[in-house]
PDB file of C-alpha atoms in Angstrom:
ATOM      1  CA  MET A   2      -0.065   0.045  -0.005  1.00  0.00           C
ATOM      2  CA  LEU A   3       1.272   3.450  -0.892  1.00  0.00           C
ATOM      3  CA  HIS A   4       1.781   6.034   1.725  1.00  0.00           C
ATOM      4  CA  GLY A   5      -1.476   7.926   2.648  1.00  0.00           C
ATOM      5  CA  ILE A   6      -3.490   5.890   0.010  1.00  0.00           C
ATOM      6  CA  SER A   7      -6.547   4.158   1.469  1.00  0.00           C
ATOM      7  CA  GLY A   8     -10.212   3.923   0.307  1.00  0.00           C
ATOM      8  CA  VAL A   9     -11.535   3.727  -3.065  1.00  0.00           C
ATOM      9  CA  ALA A  10     -11.759   7.551  -3.592  1.00  0.00           C
ATOM     10  CA  GLU A  11      -8.080   8.002  -2.834  1.00  0.00           C
ATOM     11  CA  ARG A  12      -7.046   5.080  -5.006  1.00  0.00           C
ATOM     12  CA  GLU A  13      -8.988   6.514  -8.051  1.00  0.00           C
ATOM     13  CA  ARG A  14      -7.374  10.003  -7.271  1.00  0.00           C
ATOM     14  CA  TRP A  15      -3.952   8.027  -7.179  1.00  0.00           C
ATOM     15  CA  GLN A  16      -4.485   6.350 -10.388  1.00  0.00           C
ATOM     16  CA  LEU A  17      -5.483   9.851 -12.026  1.00  0.00           C
ATOM     17  CA  LEU A  18      -2.207  11.318 -10.752  1.00  0.00           C
ATOM     18  CA  GLN A  19      -0.205   8.403 -12.099  1.00  0.00           C
ATOM     19  CA  GLU A  20      -1.868   8.894 -15.721  1.00  0.00           C
ATOM     20  CA  LYS A  21      -1.158  12.746 -15.369  1.00  0.00           C
ATOM     21  CA  ILE A  22       2.546  12.236 -14.753  1.00  0.00           C
ATOM     22  CA  MET A  23       3.089   9.538 -17.083  1.00  0.00           C
ATOM     23  CA  GLY A  24       5.942  10.357 -19.473  1.00  0.00           C
ATOM     24  CA  LYS A  25       6.752  13.604 -17.337  1.00  0.00           C
ATOM     25  CA  ASN A  26      10.229  14.612 -16.042  1.00  0.00           C
ATOM     26  CA  VAL A  27      11.197  16.647 -12.860  1.00  0.00           C
ATOM     27  CA  LEU A  28      14.093  18.691 -11.949  1.00  0.00           C
ATOM     28  CA  LEU A  29      15.279  18.794  -8.348  1.00  0.00           C
ATOM     29  CA  VAL A  30      17.348  21.900  -7.579  1.00  0.00           C
ATOM     30  CA  ASP A  31      18.994  21.895  -4.163  1.00  0.00           C
ATOM     31  CA  ASP A  32      22.718  22.281  -2.958  1.00  0.00           C
ATOM     32  CA  SER A  33      22.528  19.487  -0.800  1.00  0.00           C
ATOM     33  CA  SER A  34      22.563  15.942  -2.544  1.00  0.00           C
ATOM     34  CA  THR A  35      20.922  14.515   0.453  1.00  0.00           C
ATOM     35  CA  MET A  36      18.012  16.909   0.326  1.00  0.00           C
ATOM     36  CA  ARG A  37      17.622  15.968  -3.489  1.00  0.00           C
ATOM     37  CA  LYS A  38      17.648  12.351  -2.476  1.00  0.00           C
ATOM     38  CA  ILE A  39      14.995  12.863   0.239  1.00  0.00           C
ATOM     39  CA  ILE A  40      12.743  14.781  -2.109  1.00  0.00           C
ATOM     40  CA  GLY A  41      13.074  11.975  -4.838  1.00  0.00           C
ATOM     41  CA  ARG A  42      12.192   9.469  -2.254  1.00  0.00           C
ATOM     42  CA  SER A  43       9.204  11.536  -0.752  1.00  0.00           C
ATOM     43  CA  LEU A  44       7.904  11.818  -4.446  1.00  0.00           C
ATOM     44  CA  ARG A  45       8.174   7.863  -4.744  1.00  0.00           C
ATOM     45  CA  GLN A  46       6.596   7.423  -1.160  1.00  0.00           C
ATOM     46  CA  ALA A  47       3.888   9.805  -2.383  1.00  0.00           C
ATOM     47  CA  GLY A  48       3.136   7.627  -5.377  1.00  0.00           C
ATOM     48  CA  ILE A  49       4.381  10.224  -7.797  1.00  0.00           C
ATOM     49  CA  GLU A  50       6.711   8.369 -10.069  1.00  0.00           C
ATOM     50  CA  PHE A  51       8.054  10.622 -12.848  1.00  0.00           C
ATOM     51  CA  ASP A  52      10.091   9.144 -15.815  1.00  0.00           C
ATOM     52  CA  ASN A  53      13.107  10.795 -15.194  1.00  0.00           C
ATOM     53  CA  ILE A  54      14.389  12.714 -12.183  1.00  0.00           C
ATOM     54  CA  TYR A  55      17.127  15.273 -13.069  1.00  0.00           C
ATOM     55  CA  GLU A  56      19.205  17.096 -10.556  1.00  0.00           C
ATOM     56  CA  ALA A  57      20.937  20.202 -10.206  1.00  0.00           C
ATOM     57  CA  ALA A  58      23.022  21.790  -7.189  1.00  0.00           C
ATOM     58  CA  ASP A  59      21.987  25.476  -7.796  1.00  0.00           C
ATOM     59  CA  GLY A  60      20.036  27.849 -10.279  1.00  0.00           C
ATOM     60  CA  LEU A  61      22.931  28.068 -12.829  1.00  0.00           C
ATOM     61  CA  GLU A  62      22.996  24.178 -13.127  1.00  0.00           C
ATOM     62  CA  ALA A  63      19.138  24.151 -13.194  1.00  0.00           C
ATOM     63  CA  LEU A  64      19.280  26.421 -16.293  1.00  0.00           C
ATOM     64  CA  GLU A  65      21.893  24.083 -18.046  1.00  0.00           C
ATOM     65  CA  VAL A  66      19.588  21.166 -17.497  1.00  0.00           C
ATOM     66  CA  LEU A  67      16.501  23.123 -18.870  1.00  0.00           C
ATOM     67  CA  GLU A  68      18.496  24.115 -21.849  1.00  0.00           C
ATOM     68  CA  SER A  69      19.413  20.207 -22.751  1.00  0.00           C
ATOM     69  CA  LYS A  70      16.430  18.208 -21.209  1.00  0.00           C
ATOM     70  CA  LYS A  71      12.761  18.058 -21.417  1.00  0.00           C
ATOM     71  CA  VAL A  72      11.452  18.995 -17.864  1.00  0.00           C
ATOM     72  CA  ASP A  73       7.819  19.297 -17.028  1.00  0.00           C
ATOM     73  CA  ILE A  74       8.136  20.761 -13.555  1.00  0.00           C
ATOM     74  CA  VAL A  75      11.065  22.053 -11.378  1.00  0.00           C
ATOM     75  CA  LEU A  76      11.120  21.673  -7.500  1.00  0.00           C
ATOM     76  CA  SER A  77      13.633  24.188  -6.321  1.00  0.00           C
ATOM     77  CA  ASP A  78      15.220  25.525  -3.006  1.00  0.00           C
ATOM     78  CA  ILE A  79      15.521  29.165  -2.486  1.00  0.00           C
ATOM     79  CA  ASN A  80      18.709  29.488  -0.463  1.00  0.00           C
ATOM     80  CA  MET A  81      21.683  28.069  -2.764  1.00  0.00           C
ATOM     81  CA  PRO A  82      25.262  29.222  -3.514  1.00  0.00           C
ATOM     82  CA  ASN A  83      26.137  30.647  -7.154  1.00  0.00           C
ATOM     83  CA  MET A  84      22.389  31.357  -8.136  1.00  0.00           C
ATOM     84  CA  ASP A  85      19.627  31.121  -5.675  1.00  0.00           C
ATOM     85  CA  GLY A  86      16.017  30.067  -6.275  1.00  0.00           C
ATOM     86  CA  ILE A  87      14.889  33.751  -6.689  1.00  0.00           C
ATOM     87  CA  SER A  88      17.558  34.756  -9.272  1.00  0.00           C
ATOM     88  CA  PHE A  89      16.702  31.296 -11.057  1.00  0.00           C
ATOM     89  CA  LEU A  90      13.069  32.430 -11.290  1.00  0.00           C
ATOM     90  CA  LYS A  91      14.265  35.776 -12.762  1.00  0.00           C
ATOM     91  CA  GLU A  92      16.599  34.245 -15.146  1.00  0.00           C
ATOM     92  CA  LYS A  93      14.113  31.481 -16.378  1.00  0.00           C
ATOM     93  CA  ALA A  94      11.503  34.118 -17.032  1.00  0.00           C
ATOM     94  CA  ASN A  95      13.716  35.729 -19.385  1.00  0.00           C
ATOM     95  CA  ARG A  96      14.303  32.799 -21.493  1.00  0.00           C
ATOM     96  CA  PRO A  97      11.641  31.745 -24.061  1.00  0.00           C
ATOM     97  CA  GLY A  98      12.163  28.361 -24.325  1.00  0.00           C
ATOM     98  CA  MET A  99      11.634  27.635 -20.456  1.00  0.00           C
ATOM     99  CA  LYS A 100       9.822  30.509 -19.150  1.00  0.00           C
ATOM    100  CA  ASP A 101       6.527  28.429 -18.904  1.00  0.00           C
ATOM    101  CA  ILE A 102       8.039  25.440 -16.948  1.00  0.00           C
ATOM    102  CA  PRO A 103       6.315  25.480 -13.747  1.00  0.00           C
ATOM    103  CA  VAL A 104       8.322  25.872 -10.525  1.00  0.00           C
ATOM    104  CA  LEU A 105       7.308  24.763  -7.087  1.00  0.00           C
ATOM    105  CA  MET A 106       9.567  25.897  -4.174  1.00  0.00           C
ATOM    106  CA  ILE A 107      10.783  23.604  -1.485  1.00  0.00           C
ATOM    107  CA  SER A 108      12.569  25.538   1.151  1.00  0.00           C
ATOM    108  CA  THR A 109      13.088  26.268   4.701  1.00  0.00           C
ATOM    109  CA  GLU A 110      12.025  29.804   4.036  1.00  0.00           C
ATOM    110  CA  THR A 111       8.675  30.643   5.362  1.00  0.00           C
ATOM    111  CA  GLY A 112       8.454  34.442   5.290  1.00  0.00           C
ATOM    112  CA  ASP A 113       5.766  36.011   3.245  1.00  0.00           C
ATOM    113  CA  ASP A 114       8.079  38.395   1.745  1.00  0.00           C
ATOM    114  CA  ILE A 115      10.441  35.776   0.207  1.00  0.00           C
ATOM    115  CA  ILE A 116       7.767  33.444  -0.696  1.00  0.00           C
ATOM    116  CA  GLY A 117       5.613  36.254  -2.139  1.00  0.00           C
ATOM    117  CA  GLU A 118       8.468  37.189  -4.374  1.00  0.00           C
ATOM    118  CA  ALA A 119       8.969  33.714  -5.616  1.00  0.00           C
ATOM    119  CA  LYS A 120       5.165  33.424  -6.498  1.00  0.00           C
ATOM    120  CA  ALA A 121       5.450  36.938  -8.079  1.00  0.00           C
ATOM    121  CA  LEU A 122       8.243  35.745 -10.094  1.00  0.00           C
ATOM    122  CA  GLY A 123       6.137  32.618 -11.366  1.00  0.00           C
ATOM    123  CA  ALA A 124       6.504  30.191  -8.612  1.00  0.00           C
ATOM    124  CA  LEU A 125       3.128  28.185  -8.334  1.00  0.00           C
ATOM    125  CA  GLY A 126       3.584  27.710  -4.630  1.00  0.00           C
ATOM    126  CA  SER A 127       5.979  26.404  -1.845  1.00  0.00           C
ATOM    127  CA  ILE A 128       6.424  23.398   0.357  1.00  0.00           C
ATOM    128  CA  LYS A 129       8.347  24.159   3.850  1.00  0.00           C
ATOM    129  CA  LYS A 130      11.160  21.894   4.786  1.00  0.00           C
ATOM    130  CA  PRO A 131      11.070  19.353   6.495  1.00  0.00           C
ATOM    131  CA  PHE A 132       8.045  17.878   4.734  1.00  0.00           C
ATOM    132  CA  THR A 133       6.129  14.662   4.516  1.00  0.00           C
ATOM    133  CA  PRO A 134       5.273  12.536   1.310  1.00  0.00           C
ATOM    134  CA  ASP A 135       1.653  13.271   2.016  1.00  0.00           C
ATOM    135  CA  LYS A 136       2.399  17.178   2.023  1.00  0.00           C
ATOM    136  CA  VAL A 137       4.385  16.777  -1.211  1.00  0.00           C
ATOM    137  CA  ASN A 138       1.417  14.808  -2.958  1.00  0.00           C
ATOM    138  CA  GLU A 139      -1.184  17.676  -1.562  1.00  0.00           C
ATOM    139  CA  VAL A 140       0.859  20.478  -3.007  1.00  0.00           C
ATOM    140  CA  LEU A 141       2.288  18.890  -6.123  1.00  0.00           C
ATOM    141  CA  GLY A 142      -0.661  16.656  -7.196  1.00  0.00           C
ATOM    142  CA  PRO A 143      -2.759  19.369  -8.551  1.00  0.00           C
ATOM    143  CA  LEU A 144      -0.075  20.979 -10.245  1.00  0.00           C
ATOM    144  CA  LEU A 145       0.656  18.108 -12.631  1.00  0.00           C
TER     145      LEU A 145
END
């Protein structure tokens, strides 16, 4: 049994989610390789199995991945070296081939100012670290 899945209605919702993500790819952006692995594991525990999970250690690497790979959604930290999540959102918005790729912020940041700035720059929402697979499913599921 998948984490948090019980009952017919939830199983049907899970099946719809699986159909929606079939053939889709995700990019995980975080300077901690351990956190990227935790996010990937949380996606699997939430029953969200992407075809490919790409990884980047900061916004600069994320832009390189977006230039070379087909990515359907980005899950990005805010606080990172070289290029943080806010600068990544600004730069991504200026690049025609990637400006429409949705981004969900996953961060320890909870302030309305920084999360509000991320949303103003195009982030669809945010998940606060630490998080549970259920929280990932709750926030990410409707975005897919």
